[in-house]
Tab-separated table of C-alpha atoms and ligand atoms in Angstrom:
chain	number	residue	atom	x	y	z
A	243	MET	CA	-21.041	-35.906	-23.642
A	244	ALA	CA	-23.030	-32.798	-24.358
A	245	SER	CA	-26.773	-32.648	-23.964
A	246	ILE	CA	-29.352	-29.989	-24.744
A	247	ASN	CA	-32.231	-28.919	-22.548
A	248	ILE	CA	-35.142	-26.772	-23.753
A	249	PRO	CA	-36.823	-25.738	-20.474
A	250	ASP	CA	-39.891	-24.133	-22.070
A	251	GLU	CA	-40.640	-27.367	-23.929
A	252	ASP	CA	-39.554	-29.656	-21.090
A	253	ARG	CA	-37.354	-31.449	-23.618
A	254	THR	CA	-33.809	-32.862	-23.448
A	255	ILE	CA	-31.684	-34.064	-26.366
A	256	THR	CA	-28.803	-36.467	-25.728
A	257	ASP	CA	-28.145	-38.169	-29.081
A	258	THR	CA	-25.002	-36.821	-30.760
A	259	GLN	CA	-26.521	-36.569	-34.238
A	260	GLU	CA	-29.706	-34.967	-32.905
A	261	ILE	CA	-27.600	-32.446	-30.969
A	262	THR	CA	-25.625	-31.594	-34.115
A	263	ASP	CA	-28.810	-31.238	-36.168
A	264	PHE	CA	-30.535	-29.115	-33.506
A	265	LEU	CA	-27.602	-26.687	-33.197
A	266	SER	CA	-26.796	-26.357	-36.897
A	267	PRO	CA	-29.617	-23.871	-37.830
A	268	PHE	CA	-28.244	-21.526	-35.152
A	269	GLY	CA	-24.799	-21.633	-36.765
A	270	ILE	CA	-23.464	-23.579	-33.786
A	271	TRP	CA	-20.953	-26.349	-34.468
A	272	TYR	CA	-20.842	-29.384	-32.248
A	273	GLU	CA	-17.984	-31.863	-32.429
A	274	LYS	CA	-16.823	-34.632	-30.129
A	275	TRP	CA	-13.037	-35.073	-29.693
A	276	ASP	CA	-12.067	-37.856	-27.316
A	277	VAL	CA	-9.711	-36.562	-24.612
A	278	ASP	CA	-8.658	-39.557	-22.561
A	279	SER	CA	-7.243	-41.511	-25.535
A	280	ARG	CA	-5.164	-38.458	-26.568
A	281	VAL	CA	-3.879	-36.664	-23.468
A	282	GLY	CA	-4.416	-36.543	-19.711
A	283	ARG	CA	-7.051	-34.084	-18.533
A	284	ASP	CA	-4.442	-32.666	-16.136
A	285	ALA	CA	-1.601	-32.454	-18.677
A	286	SER	CA	0.144	-29.104	-19.146
A	287	ASN	CA	-1.484	-26.434	-21.287
A	288	GLU	CA	1.225	-26.966	-23.914
A	289	GLU	CA	0.577	-30.724	-24.003
A	290	ILE	CA	-3.170	-30.140	-24.408
A	291	LEU	CA	-2.631	-27.732	-27.317
A	292	ALA	CA	-0.112	-30.116	-28.925
A	293	ALA	CA	-2.476	-33.084	-28.603
A	294	PHE	CA	-5.289	-31.259	-30.390
A	295	ALA	CA	-3.149	-29.249	-32.815
A	296	PRO	CA	-4.688	-30.873	-35.952
A	297	GLU	CA	-8.238	-30.010	-34.859
A	298	VAL	CA	-7.255	-26.512	-33.722
A	299	GLU	CA	-5.518	-25.808	-37.044
A	300	ARG	CA	-8.595	-27.034	-38.941
A	301	LEU	CA	-10.851	-24.697	-36.948
A	302	LYS	CA	-8.469	-21.781	-37.402
A	303	GLU	CA	-8.767	-22.210	-41.175
A	304	LYS	CA	-12.534	-22.684	-40.983
A	305	GLY	CA	-13.287	-19.699	-38.740
A	306	GLY	CA	-10.424	-17.266	-39.255
A	307	PHE	CA	-9.058	-17.726	-35.747
A	308	VAL	CA	-5.449	-16.749	-35.152
A	309	THR	CA	-4.633	-17.867	-31.624
A	310	ALA	CA	-5.541	-20.642	-29.205
A	311	ASP	CA	-4.968	-21.008	-25.487
A	312	VAL	CA	-6.082	-23.117	-22.535
A	313	ILE	CA	-8.095	-21.642	-19.672
A	314	ASN	CA	-8.175	-23.386	-16.300
A	315	VAL	CA	-10.927	-22.543	-13.823
A	316	THR	CA	-11.144	-24.238	-10.424
A	317	PRO	CA	-12.755	-23.387	-7.097
A	318	GLU	CA	-9.324	-21.969	-6.121
A	319	THR	CA	-9.205	-19.508	-9.033
A	320	PRO	CA	-8.754	-15.989	-7.575
A	321	SER	CA	-11.886	-13.821	-7.853
A	322	LEU	CA	-13.799	-16.769	-9.288
A	323	ASP	CA	-17.219	-15.390	-8.357
A	324	ALA	CA	-16.466	-12.061	-10.015
A	325	MET	CA	-15.253	-13.871	-13.137
A	326	LEU	CA	-18.352	-16.070	-13.274
A	327	ALA	CA	-20.675	-13.112	-12.716
A	328	LYS	CA	-19.258	-11.519	-15.857
A	329	PHE	CA	-20.359	-14.421	-18.020
A	330	SER	CA	-23.584	-15.476	-16.288
A	331	LYS	CA	-25.358	-12.309	-17.479
A	332	GLU	CA	-26.845	-12.439	-20.951
A	333	HIS	CA	-24.394	-11.015	-23.493
A	334	THR	CA	-22.985	-11.189	-27.005
A	335	HIS	CA	-19.485	-11.003	-28.470
A	336	SER	CA	-18.202	-9.429	-31.670
A	337	GLU	CA	-16.482	-12.710	-32.582
A	338	ASP	CA	-17.333	-16.386	-32.197
A	339	GLU	CA	-16.816	-17.922	-28.747
A	340	VAL	CA	-15.214	-21.314	-29.459
A	341	ARG	CA	-14.660	-23.718	-26.590
A	342	PHE	CA	-13.353	-27.268	-26.444
A	343	THR	CA	-13.864	-28.673	-22.959
A	344	VAL	CA	-11.020	-30.841	-21.663
A	345	LYS	CA	-12.226	-31.179	-18.075
A	346	GLY	CA	-15.150	-30.026	-15.941
A	347	ARG	CA	-18.697	-29.101	-16.905
A	348	GLY	CA	-20.725	-26.017	-17.676
A	349	ILE	CA	-23.857	-24.785	-19.443
A	350	PHE	CA	-24.125	-22.333	-22.293
A	351	HIS	CA	-27.656	-20.956	-22.453
A	352	ILE	CA	-28.525	-19.674	-25.915
A	353	HIS	CA	-31.306	-17.092	-26.470
A	354	PRO	CA	-32.165	-17.250	-30.191
A	355	LYS	CA	-33.862	-14.387	-32.009
A	356	ASP	CA	-36.830	-16.672	-32.580
A	357	GLY	CA	-37.435	-19.911	-30.760
A	358	PRO	CA	-37.112	-20.927	-27.145
A	359	VAL	CA	-34.034	-20.555	-24.950
A	360	PHE	CA	-31.973	-23.734	-24.745
A	361	GLY	CA	-29.087	-24.885	-22.591
A	362	VAL	CA	-26.091	-26.791	-23.928
A	363	LEU	CA	-24.376	-28.798	-21.214
A	364	VAL	CA	-20.701	-29.266	-22.151
A	365	GLU	CA	-18.165	-31.615	-20.618
A	366	SER	CA	-14.907	-33.341	-21.494
A	367	GLY	CA	-14.653	-33.927	-25.249
A	368	ASP	CA	-17.263	-31.368	-26.373
A	369	LEU	CA	-16.486	-28.611	-28.866
A	370	ILE	CA	-19.031	-25.879	-29.517
A	371	ASN	CA	-18.981	-22.355	-30.830
A	372	VAL	CA	-21.320	-19.506	-29.969
A	373	PRO	CA	-21.510	-17.400	-33.145
A	374	ALA	CA	-20.734	-13.674	-33.005
A	375	GLY	CA	-23.812	-11.663	-32.014
A	376	THR	CA	-25.647	-14.621	-30.443
A	377	GLN	CA	-27.245	-13.779	-27.088
A	378	HIS	CA	-26.025	-16.249	-24.471
A	379	TRP	CA	-24.730	-16.731	-20.935
A	380	PHE	CA	-22.570	-19.337	-19.193
A	381	ASN	CA	-22.610	-21.064	-15.815
A	382	LEU	CA	-20.325	-23.657	-14.285
A	383	CYS	CA	-21.702	-26.832	-12.724
A	384	ASP	CA	-21.427	-27.684	-9.040
A	385	ASP	CA	-17.752	-28.680	-9.186
A	386	ARG	CA	-16.931	-25.124	-10.351
A	387	THR	CA	-14.266	-26.517	-12.625
A	388	ILE	CA	-13.691	-26.142	-16.327
A	389	ARG	CA	-10.650	-26.502	-18.528
A	390	CYS	CA	-11.061	-25.406	-22.144
A	391	ILE	CA	-9.166	-24.724	-25.306
A	392	ARG	CA	-10.252	-21.289	-26.578
A	393	LEU	CA	-9.809	-19.910	-30.083
A	394	PHE	CA	-9.657	-16.210	-30.891
A	395	GLU	CA	-9.760	-14.013	-33.961
A	396	ASP	CA	-8.652	-11.145	-31.733
A	397	PRO	CA	-8.447	-11.735	-27.969
A	398	SER	CA	-9.667	-8.168	-27.338
A	399	GLY	CA	-12.854	-8.879	-29.331
A	400	TRP	CA	-14.061	-11.342	-26.749
A	401	ALA	CA	-15.246	-8.802	-24.157
A	402	PRO	CA	-18.933	-9.303	-23.284
A	403	ASN	CA	-21.499	-6.829	-24.617
A	404	TYR	CA	-24.430	-6.995	-22.221
A	405	VAL	CA	-27.951	-7.000	-23.643
A	406	ASP	CA	-30.590	-4.444	-22.609
A	407	GLN	CA	-33.255	-6.750	-21.234
A	408	PRO	CA	-31.494	-9.895	-20.049
A	409	ILE	CA	-33.600	-12.966	-19.341
A	410	ASP	CA	-30.883	-15.135	-17.746
A	411	GLU	CA	-32.455	-14.937	-14.292
A	412	LYS	CA	-35.558	-16.732	-15.581
A	413	TYR	CA	-33.545	-19.892	-16.234
A	414	ALA	CA	-32.085	-22.029	-13.470
A	415	ALA	CA	-28.319	-22.422	-13.597
A	416	VAL	CA	-28.602	-26.062	-12.636
A	417	CYS	CA	-26.690	-28.754	-14.477
A	418	TRP	CA	-28.714	-31.810	-15.359
A	419	GLY	CA	-27.431	-35.254	-16.194
A	420	PRO	CA	-26.601	-38.520	-14.434
A	421	ASP	CA	-24.420	-36.900	-11.753
A	422	TYR	CA	-27.328	-34.800	-10.606
A	423	LEU	CA	-30.063	-37.416	-10.170
A	424	PRO	CA	-31.554	-37.445	-6.679
A	425	PRO	CA	-30.049	-39.873	-4.142
A	426	ALA	CA	-31.492	-43.386	-4.304
A	427	ASP	CA	-33.438	-42.873	-1.053
A	428	ASP	CA	-35.516	-40.175	-2.741
A	429	LEU	CA	-36.578	-42.430	-5.603
A	430	ASP	CA	-39.839	-44.282	-5.726
A	431	PRO	CA	-39.281	-47.760	-4.184
A	432	VAL	CA	-40.616	-49.388	-7.355
A	433	VAL	CA	-37.755	-48.022	-9.433
A	434	LYS	CA	-35.040	-48.244	-6.772
A	435	LEU	CA	-32.295	-50.664	-7.871
B	840	LIG	FE1	-19.761	-15.383	-23.835
């Protein structure tokens, strides 16, 4: 499930309703669509799109999107580092970036016009959009894997427009969450289970 981290306030939000309420003023939608009860995470692209066709059609009507596809990124993806470098620099798009994560994990960092930078950790079952013109960047987590449904108004409109004074390097591209807690040996003996 998604979570939000606000590094400058040393604050993390994990409650679904609080996440939705936090993102809403930025024009960011958050929805949770369960994957494992609907389709296998490794099903074909066509099966994934068919399984979530009702939700995709609803979003197309809501946001004026015309096409949807599935992107698969793994450590074996050719030129993966070059692809990731394109999106880990602060940028905007001329249309909304809508992503439903089927498998894997990643972080969208959002740089609002006013207010602190925040990271949105997405994983299987999380839908978010990054509204057109919003300054943001994206990093994968350690497993360097993500599988997403993407929606487009015009696939050519999704090219990144890099900002003049990017601040992405000030924020660690480290995924937080239960998988990334230190090993038990590093914990204080009092709390070790
Ligand atoms: Fe982007």
